[in-house]
Coordinates of C-alpha atoms in Angstrom, one line a residue:
M1 CA 33.6 60.8 31.7
T2 CA 35.0 58.4 34.3
S3 CA 32.6 55.6 35.3
L4 CA 31.7 54.9 39.0
R5 CA 33.5 51.6 38.8
Q6 CA 36.8 53.4 37.9
V7 CA 36.7 55.8 40.8
V8 CA 39.2 54.8 43.5
C9 CA 40.7 56.1 46.7
R10 CA 44.5 56.2 46.7
L11 CA 46.2 55.0 49.8
P12 CA 49.9 54.1 50.0
G13 CA 50.3 51.0 47.8
V14 CA 46.5 50.3 47.8
L15 CA 43.7 51.0 45.2
V16 CA 40.2 50.8 46.8
P17 CA 37.3 50.7 44.3
M18 CA 34.3 52.8 45.4
G19 CA 31.9 50.0 44.2
L20 CA 32.9 47.8 47.1
M21 CA 30.1 46.7 49.5
F22 CA 31.5 48.6 52.5
L23 CA 32.1 52.3 52.6
W24 CA 35.6 53.4 53.4
W25 CA 36.4 56.6 55.0
G26 CA 39.5 58.6 55.6
C27 CA 41.1 58.8 52.1
E28 CA 44.5 60.5 51.8
G29 CA 46.0 58.8 54.8
S30 CA 43.0 58.9 57.2
K31 CA 42.1 55.8 59.2
I32 CA 39.8 53.4 57.4
Q33 CA 36.8 52.0 59.5
S34 CA 33.3 50.4 58.9
P35 CA 30.1 52.1 60.4
R36 CA 28.5 50.4 63.4
I37 CA 25.1 52.0 64.0
A38 CA 23.3 50.9 67.1
P39 CA 19.5 50.2 67.3
T40 CA 17.5 53.3 68.3
D41 CA 14.0 54.2 69.4
V42 CA 13.4 50.7 70.7
R43 CA 10.1 50.0 72.4
M44 CA 8.4 46.9 73.8
V45 CA 4.6 46.9 74.5
I46 CA 2.6 43.9 75.9
N47 CA -1.0 43.5 74.7
D48 CA -1.3 47.0 73.2
D49 CA -0.2 48.6 76.4
S50 CA -2.9 47.1 78.6
S51 CA -2.4 47.3 82.3
A52 CA -3.7 43.8 83.0
T53 CA -4.9 40.6 81.3
R54 CA -6.4 37.2 82.1
D55 CA -4.8 35.6 79.1
T56 CA -1.5 33.6 79.4
V57 CA -0.7 34.1 75.7
L58 CA 0.9 37.6 75.5
R59 CA 1.4 39.6 72.3
V60 CA 4.7 41.7 72.6
S61 CA 4.8 44.4 70.0
I62 CA 8.4 45.6 69.2
S63 CA 9.4 48.7 67.3
G64 CA 12.6 50.5 66.6
E65 CA 15.3 51.6 64.1
N66 CA 18.3 49.6 62.8
I67 CA 17.3 46.3 64.4
D68 CA 18.5 43.1 62.8
R69 CA 18.2 40.5 65.5
M70 CA 16.5 40.2 68.9
L71 CA 16.7 38.3 72.1
V72 CA 13.3 38.1 73.9
S73 CA 12.4 36.2 77.1
S74 CA 10.6 36.4 80.5
D75 CA 14.0 35.8 82.1
S76 CA 15.6 39.2 83.1
V77 CA 19.1 37.9 82.3
L78 CA 17.9 36.3 79.1
T79 CA 19.8 33.1 79.7
D80 CA 17.1 30.9 78.2
A81 CA 16.6 33.0 75.0
V82 CA 18.2 32.6 71.6
W83 CA 19.0 35.2 69.0
E84 CA 16.4 35.3 66.3
V85 CA 15.6 37.5 63.3
F86 CA 13.8 40.7 64.3
D87 CA 10.0 40.7 64.0
T88 CA 7.6 43.3 65.1
L89 CA 5.5 40.7 67.0
K90 CA 6.7 38.1 69.5
I91 CA 4.3 35.7 71.3
V92 CA 5.3 34.9 74.9
H93 CA 3.5 32.4 77.1
A94 CA 3.1 33.4 80.7
P95 CA 2.4 31.1 83.7
R96 CA -1.0 31.0 85.2
V97 CA 0.1 32.8 88.3
E98 CA -1.4 36.1 89.4
G99 CA 0.9 39.1 89.8
L100 CA 3.2 41.4 87.7
F101 CA 4.8 39.7 84.8
Y102 CA 7.7 41.1 82.7
V103 CA 9.1 40.4 79.3
Y104 CA 12.7 41.4 78.5
G105 CA 14.6 42.0 75.3
R106 CA 18.0 42.9 73.8
F107 CA 18.5 44.0 70.2
T108 CA 21.4 44.1 67.8
S109 CA 22.0 45.9 64.5
A110 CA 23.5 44.5 61.3
G111 CA 26.8 46.1 62.3
G112 CA 26.9 44.2 65.5
R113 CA 26.0 47.0 68.0
T114 CA 23.8 45.6 70.8
T115 CA 21.5 47.5 73.1
G116 CA 21.0 47.1 76.9
V117 CA 17.9 45.3 78.2
F118 CA 14.5 46.7 77.5
S119 CA 11.3 45.5 79.3
D120 CA 7.6 45.9 79.7
G121 CA 5.2 44.5 82.3
I122 CA 1.6 43.5 82.7
I123 CA -0.5 42.3 85.6
L124 CA -1.8 38.7 85.3
D125 CA -5.2 38.6 86.8
F126 CA -7.3 35.4 86.8
S127 CA -10.0 36.1 89.5
A128 CA -12.5 38.6 90.7
R129 CA -14.6 38.9 93.9
I130 CA -17.2 41.1 95.6
L131 CA -16.1 42.3 99.0
S132 CA -19.4 43.7 100.1
L133 CA -22.9 44.6 99.0
D134 CA -25.1 47.0 100.9
V135 CA -28.8 48.0 100.2
A136 CA -30.1 51.1 101.9
A137 CA -33.7 52.4 102.2
D138 CA -35.8 54.3 104.7
K139 CA -38.2 51.4 105.3
D140 CA -38.7 47.7 104.6
T141 CA -42.0 48.0 102.8
L142 CA -41.4 50.1 99.6
E143 CA -44.0 52.0 97.5
P144 CA -43.8 53.8 94.2
D145 CA -41.3 56.7 94.2
D146 CA -39.4 55.4 97.2
E147 CA -35.6 55.2 96.8
V148 CA -33.3 52.3 97.3
E149 CA -29.5 52.7 97.2
F150 CA -27.2 49.9 96.2
T151 CA -23.5 50.0 97.0
L152 CA -21.0 47.3 95.9
E153 CA -17.3 47.1 96.8
S154 CA -14.9 45.0 94.8
G155 CA -11.5 46.6 95.5
E156 CA -10.7 46.7 91.8
E157 CA -11.8 48.2 88.5
G158 CA -14.5 46.7 86.4
S159 CA -18.3 46.8 86.0
A160 CA -21.0 46.1 88.7
S161 CA -24.7 45.5 88.6
V162 CA -27.5 44.1 90.8
S163 CA -30.8 42.3 90.3
F164 CA -33.6 43.4 92.6
G165 CA -36.9 41.6 93.2
S166 CA -38.7 40.2 90.2
F167 CA -38.5 43.3 88.1
I168 CA -34.8 44.4 87.9
T169 CA -32.5 41.9 86.4
D170 CA -29.4 43.9 85.4
Y171 CA -29.2 47.3 87.1
R172 CA -25.8 48.8 86.2
L173 CA -24.1 50.6 89.1
D174 CA -22.1 53.8 88.7
R175 CA -18.4 53.9 89.5
I176 CA -17.8 56.1 92.5
S177 CA -14.0 55.4 93.0
E178 CA -11.6 52.5 92.3
G179 CA -13.4 49.4 93.3
L180 CA -16.5 51.1 94.6
F181 CA -19.9 51.3 92.8
S182 CA -23.3 52.7 93.7
R183 CA -26.6 53.8 92.3
T184 CA -30.1 54.8 93.5
L185 CA -33.2 53.2 92.2
I186 CA -36.7 54.8 92.3
I187 CA -39.3 52.2 92.8
P188 CA -41.7 52.2 89.8
Y189 CA -45.4 51.7 89.7
G190 CA -47.0 48.4 89.0
I191 CA -44.7 46.2 91.2
Y192 CA -45.8 43.6 93.7
D193 CA -43.0 41.6 95.5
S194 CA -43.6 39.9 98.8
V195 CA -39.9 39.3 99.2
A196 CA -37.5 41.3 97.1
F197 CA -33.9 40.0 97.2
T198 CA -30.8 41.9 96.0
V199 CA -28.0 40.0 94.2
G200 CA -24.7 41.7 93.2
R201 CA -22.6 40.9 90.2
F202 CA -19.1 42.1 89.2
T203 CA -16.8 41.6 86.2
D204 CA -13.3 43.0 86.5
A205 CA -11.5 45.0 83.9
V206 CA -10.0 42.0 82.2
G207 CA -13.2 39.9 82.1
N208 CA -13.0 37.8 85.2
V209 CA -16.5 37.2 86.6
A210 CA -16.9 37.1 90.4
D211 CA -19.2 34.8 92.3
T212 CA -22.6 36.5 92.9
L213 CA -23.3 37.9 96.4
A214 CA -26.8 38.3 97.9
A215 CA -27.5 41.2 100.3
E216 CA -28.8 40.3 103.8
R217 CA -31.6 42.8 103.7
T218 CA -34.9 42.1 101.9
F219 CA -37.9 44.2 101.1
T220 CA -41.6 44.1 100.4
I221 CA -42.8 46.1 97.4
R222 CA -46.4 47.3 97.0
S223 CA -48.0 49.3 94.2
G224 CA -51.4 50.2 92.8
P225 CA -52.9 48.4 89.8
L226 CA -52.2 49.3 86.2
N227 CA -55.1 51.3 84.9
P228 CA -53.8 53.6 82.1
D229 CA -55.7 56.8 81.3
V230 CA -54.8 59.3 78.6
V231 CA -54.7 62.6 80.5
A232 CA -53.4 65.0 77.7
R233 CA -53.0 65.2 74.0
L234 CA -50.9 68.0 72.5
P235 CA -51.3 68.6 68.8
M236 CA -47.9 69.3 67.1
P237 CA -48.6 70.2 63.5
D238 CA -45.9 69.4 61.0
A239 CA -43.8 67.6 63.7
L240 CA -42.9 64.0 63.1
G241 CA -42.0 62.8 66.5
F242 CA -39.7 59.7 66.5
D243 CA -38.1 59.3 70.0
L244 CA -38.2 61.2 73.2
W245 CA -36.3 61.7 76.5
Y246 CA -37.6 63.1 79.8
Y247 CA -35.4 65.5 81.8
R248 CA -36.5 67.6 84.8
G249 CA -40.0 68.3 83.8
Y250 CA -39.4 68.6 80.1
C251 CA -39.7 66.1 77.2
F252 CA -37.1 66.3 74.4
I253 CA -38.6 64.9 71.2
S254 CA -36.6 64.0 68.1
D255 CA -38.4 65.3 65.0
W256 CA -37.8 63.9 61.5
N257 CA -38.4 67.4 60.2
N258 CA -34.8 68.4 61.2
A259 CA -35.4 69.4 64.8
V260 CA -35.7 68.5 68.4
Q261 CA -38.9 69.7 70.0
V262 CA -39.1 70.6 73.7
V263 CA -42.4 70.1 75.7
N264 CA -42.9 71.4 79.2
V265 CA -44.6 68.7 81.3
A266 CA -44.2 70.2 84.7
Y267 CA -48.0 69.6 84.9
P268 CA -48.3 66.3 83.0
D269 CA -52.0 66.9 82.3
E270 CA -51.3 70.3 80.8
P271 CA -48.2 70.0 78.5
V272 CA -46.9 73.1 76.7
W273 CA -44.9 73.0 73.5
D274 CA -42.0 75.2 74.6
L275 CA -39.4 75.5 71.9
T276 CA -37.7 74.0 68.8
I277 CA -34.0 73.2 68.5
P278 CA -33.1 73.1 64.7
T279 CA -30.9 70.3 63.6
S280 CA -29.4 69.3 60.2
D281 CA -31.3 66.2 59.1
W282 CA -33.7 63.5 60.2
S283 CA -33.4 63.6 64.0
S284 CA -34.4 60.1 65.2
G285 CA -32.9 58.0 68.1
L286 CA -31.7 59.8 71.2
E287 CA -30.3 59.0 74.6
A288 CA -28.9 61.0 77.5
D289 CA -26.2 60.9 80.1
G290 CA -27.2 63.2 82.9
E291 CA -27.8 66.6 81.4
I292 CA -26.2 65.8 78.0
L293 CA -28.4 64.5 75.2
Y294 CA -27.1 62.7 72.2
V295 CA -29.3 62.8 69.0
A296 CA -28.8 60.6 65.9
D297 CA -29.2 63.2 63.2
G298 CA -29.0 61.3 59.9
D299 CA -26.5 62.9 57.6
G300 CA -25.8 65.4 60.4
G301 CA -24.1 62.6 62.4
V302 CA -24.6 62.9 66.2
V303 CA -25.7 66.2 67.8
V304 CA -24.9 66.9 71.4
I305 CA -27.4 69.0 73.4
A306 CA -26.9 70.4 76.9
M307 CA -30.4 70.1 78.5
E308 CA -29.5 72.3 81.4
P309 CA -31.2 74.6 82.0
P310 CA -34.1 72.6 80.5
D311 CA -36.0 75.8 79.5
S312 CA -33.0 77.0 77.5
P313 CA -31.1 74.0 76.0
A314 CA -28.4 74.4 73.4
I315 CA -26.4 72.4 70.9
V316 CA -22.9 72.2 72.3
G317 CA -21.2 69.6 70.0
R318 CA -21.5 67.5 67.0
I319 CA -19.6 64.7 65.2
H320 CA -20.2 64.0 61.5
L321 CA -20.6 60.4 60.5
S322 CA -21.0 58.7 57.1
G323 CA -24.0 56.4 56.5
K324 CA -27.0 58.3 58.1
A325 CA -27.0 58.0 61.9
R326 CA -30.4 56.6 62.9
D327 CA -30.3 55.4 66.5
I328 CA -27.9 55.6 69.5
T329 CA -27.3 53.9 72.9
L330 CA -24.8 54.7 75.6
D331 CA -22.6 52.8 78.0
G332 CA -20.2 54.6 80.2
D333 CA -17.6 56.5 78.1
F334 CA -18.9 55.1 74.8
A335 CA -21.8 55.7 72.5
Y336 CA -22.9 53.1 69.9
V337 CA -24.6 54.5 66.8
A338 CA -26.6 52.5 64.3
C339 CA -26.1 54.0 60.8
I340 CA -28.5 53.1 58.0
Y341 CA -25.9 52.6 55.3
N342 CA -22.7 52.1 57.2
G343 CA -23.2 49.6 60.1
L344 CA -22.3 50.3 63.7
K345 CA -20.1 53.2 64.8
V346 CA -18.4 53.4 68.2
L347 CA -17.9 56.9 69.7
D348 CA -15.6 57.8 72.6
I349 CA -17.6 60.3 74.8
G350 CA -15.1 60.6 77.6
D351 CA -15.3 64.3 76.8
R352 CA -19.1 64.5 76.9
T353 CA -19.4 67.4 74.5
R354 CA -16.7 66.3 72.0
P355 CA -17.4 62.8 70.8
R356 CA -14.6 61.1 68.8
L357 CA -15.0 58.2 66.4
R358 CA -13.2 55.2 68.0
A359 CA -14.2 52.3 65.7
G360 CA -16.8 50.8 63.4
V361 CA -18.0 47.5 62.0
S362 CA -19.9 46.7 58.8
L363 CA -23.3 44.9 59.0
T364 CA -25.3 43.0 56.4
G365 CA -28.5 45.0 57.0
Y366 CA -29.5 48.5 57.7
G367 CA -28.8 50.0 61.1
E368 CA -32.1 51.5 62.2
S369 CA -32.6 50.6 65.9
I370 CA -30.1 49.7 68.6
C371 CA -30.0 48.5 72.2
Y372 CA -27.2 47.3 74.6
H373 CA -26.9 44.6 77.2
D374 CA -23.8 43.4 79.0
T375 CA -21.0 43.5 76.3
V376 CA -23.3 43.0 73.3
V377 CA -24.8 45.6 71.0
Y378 CA -28.0 44.6 69.2
V379 CA -28.8 46.3 65.9
A380 CA -32.0 45.9 63.8
G381 CA -32.9 47.2 60.4
Q382 CA -34.8 46.3 57.2
W383 CA -32.8 43.1 56.6
G384 CA -32.8 41.7 60.1
I385 CA -30.7 41.8 63.3
S386 CA -27.0 41.9 64.0
L387 CA -25.1 41.2 67.3
V388 CA -21.8 42.9 67.9
D389 CA -19.3 42.1 70.7
V390 CA -18.1 45.4 72.3
S391 CA -16.2 44.0 75.2
N392 CA -13.3 45.9 73.7
P393 CA -15.1 49.0 72.3
S394 CA -12.0 49.9 70.2
M395 CA -12.3 46.6 68.4
P396 CA -16.0 45.7 67.9
E397 CA -16.5 42.2 66.4
L398 CA -19.6 40.9 64.6
I399 CA -20.9 37.8 66.4
S400 CA -23.9 36.8 64.4
E401 CA -26.8 37.9 62.2
L402 CA -30.3 36.7 61.5
P403 CA -32.7 37.8 58.8
I404 CA -36.1 39.0 60.1
D405 CA -39.1 39.5 57.8
G406 CA -41.7 42.2 58.3
E407 CA -39.6 45.4 58.3
P408 CA -38.1 45.7 61.8
Q409 CA -38.7 49.0 63.5
D410 CA -37.5 48.8 67.1
I411 CA -35.9 46.4 69.5
A412 CA -35.7 45.7 73.2
Y413 CA -33.8 43.2 75.3
N414 CA -35.2 41.2 78.2
E415 CA -33.8 38.1 80.0
G416 CA -32.0 36.5 77.1
H417 CA -34.6 37.4 74.5
L418 CA -34.7 40.2 71.9
F419 CA -38.1 41.6 71.1
I420 CA -38.4 43.1 67.6
A421 CA -41.2 45.4 66.6
T422 CA -42.1 45.0 62.9
E423 CA -44.4 46.8 60.6
R424 CA -46.0 43.7 59.0
R425 CA -45.4 40.7 61.3
G426 CA -46.1 42.2 64.8
V427 CA -43.6 41.4 67.5
V428 CA -40.9 38.8 66.7
V429 CA -39.0 37.2 69.6
V430 CA -35.5 35.8 69.2
D431 CA -33.6 33.8 71.8
V432 CA -30.2 35.5 72.1
S433 CA -29.0 33.7 75.2
D434 CA -26.3 32.2 73.0
P435 CA -25.2 35.1 70.8
E436 CA -23.6 32.8 68.3
R437 CA -26.7 30.6 67.8
L438 CA -29.8 32.8 67.3
C439 CA -33.2 31.2 67.3
C440 CA -36.6 32.7 66.6
V441 CA -39.0 31.4 69.2
A442 CA -42.2 33.3 68.6
V443 CA -44.0 35.6 66.1
H444 CA -47.0 37.6 67.5
E445 CA -48.7 38.7 64.3
E446 CA -51.8 39.8 66.3
I447 CA -49.8 42.9 67.3
V448 CA -49.7 44.6 63.9
P449 CA -48.2 47.1 63.2
A450 CA -45.7 47.2 65.9
R451 CA -43.4 50.3 65.7
S452 CA -42.0 51.1 69.1
L453 CA -41.0 49.2 72.2
M454 CA -40.6 50.4 75.8
L455 CA -39.5 48.0 78.5
S456 CA -40.3 49.0 82.1
H457 CA -40.4 46.0 84.3
P458 CA -42.6 44.2 84.8
F459 CA -44.3 45.4 81.5
L460 CA -43.4 45.8 77.9
Y461 CA -45.2 48.6 76.1
I462 CA -45.8 48.1 72.3
G463 CA -46.6 51.1 70.3
G464 CA -48.6 50.9 67.1
Q465 CA -51.1 52.8 65.0
G466 CA -53.0 54.8 67.6
V467 CA -52.8 52.2 70.3
I468 CA -50.3 50.9 72.9
Q469 CA -50.5 47.3 74.1
V470 CA -49.1 46.5 77.5
V471 CA -47.8 42.9 77.9
I472 CA -45.8 40.7 80.3
P473 CA -42.5 39.9 78.5
D474 CA -41.3 37.2 80.9
D475 CA -43.2 34.5 78.9
P476 CA -42.2 35.5 75.3
L477 CA -44.3 32.7 73.9
T478 CA -47.6 34.2 75.0
L479 CA -46.9 37.9 75.7
Q480 CA -50.0 38.1 77.9
E481 CA -51.8 41.4 77.5
V482 CA -52.5 43.2 80.7
G483 CA -53.6 46.6 79.4
R484 CA -54.4 48.7 76.3
I485 CA -54.1 52.4 75.7
E486 CA -56.1 53.8 72.8
G487 CA -56.7 57.2 71.4
V488 CA -53.0 58.1 71.1
C489 CA -51.0 59.0 68.0
A490 CA -49.3 56.7 65.6
V491 CA -46.7 55.8 68.3
R492 CA -43.0 56.2 67.6
G493 CA -41.4 57.2 70.9
M494 CA -42.2 56.4 74.5
F495 CA -40.6 57.3 77.8
I496 CA -41.8 56.4 81.4
H497 CA -41.1 58.7 84.3
Q498 CA -42.7 57.8 87.6
R499 CA -46.3 57.0 86.9
Y500 CA -46.5 58.8 83.5
L501 CA -46.0 57.4 80.0
Y502 CA -45.0 60.1 77.5
V503 CA -45.8 59.3 73.9
A504 CA -44.5 61.0 70.6
G505 CA -45.6 60.4 67.1
A506 CA -46.7 62.1 63.9
G507 CA -48.3 65.4 64.7
M508 CA -49.1 64.7 68.4
F509 CA -47.7 64.3 71.9
A510 CA -49.7 62.4 74.5
V511 CA -49.4 61.8 78.3
V512 CA -50.7 58.7 79.9
D513 CA -51.3 58.2 83.6
L514 CA -50.5 54.5 84.1
F515 CA -51.6 54.3 87.8
P516 CA -54.2 57.0 88.4
E517 CA -54.8 57.7 92.1
D518 CA -58.4 57.2 93.4

């Protein structure tokens, strides 16, 4: 057999070995030439295809076939660039000048074929502002159940909120259109404000924070005194109520016995156990966006329930998650799920009935309770608490963690402090104003056991074994008690709608009138 090294092409007067580095074509008198393959499928993307940024250090991702060297610059004619070995990432420094910024590139193959000029652009944005803030109400002196509408205009995408009076510190507004945000607030009971100011806040899509803007109109808010009275107790044998949500005259109660129970509270003092929605596992934490309810369902992942019509709700979606989903909170198009064994999961709920897993982050402790404020998700469990930055929901980052003794059960955020209900140490208060430097500032062991928290300004409701304590959270060192509700169940879930507090626990559902009329 002839070896490969001995195979040759015969040309007039020339022997060409086949083992040469270059391939030769056109034997038997044909023309001999070397291949010159041009780069193909070339693509340049700045900052993962973001539309805008406030960072002057730009990450240019480059992909393509048959690329050997590249010429990359912010100069469209590439006069200041030098050829360099191809890399899939190029760092480009942009000037701190607002406007559209482009990066250009040319690419060549090993055979010397060069492409035309490719480019990608991004908006450099270093500022944000509030154009206007309007507050609308029918009268200047507000009472419980009166409505106030806030409207903020920024002219660009982002997130907007207002503070109102002494009891609303961060009221998130809904996006109406590009640069326009609005939301209506129903005045709760128990508020006294002689002069209630409204202050608007806005952060644009790339993180620039605008100067605050105060509305011209002010209000006086008057309400009756807190005087809680248990007006109904509904036995629910074999139900282990954990959390609940109110929707149009019905309470939806998560039940550890693989179900969501539905109670008709059209007449709060005469609740009726209406129906049961079977689920797959331990149904626990839940939260709703409009008529869509999301239920953390243990090994069943997250169950999606359409609550409309409320007398005939139905499961319309589900996503299976590993690690036993235990609690859930929502923000816009994203849901954050605390999983007992698998940290924090981020779901995309842009399609409300078809949640998709977007990202996740591992935590040291169990994920059993969750809450959200600004761009931080707070997770508590048997080990302690974890803080996760979700400013980019697709890439959540663990900020810090702090061990907490006493078996944490529930958490609530208020004015830079995290309140943690624990089974054995009462209420633990942690200063989280600097998320990277957590500090425990108080332990209220006189409130034992503490299993559930409900923040409804100006009060914090603390659920325990057959009792609910009502305290003022603004001074976390004292937690001044202003009311006590006894004769309820072993409290797990609480929800306030208008003047009524709805309570769920093991084997019972209760209704409390917080501000009885004379």
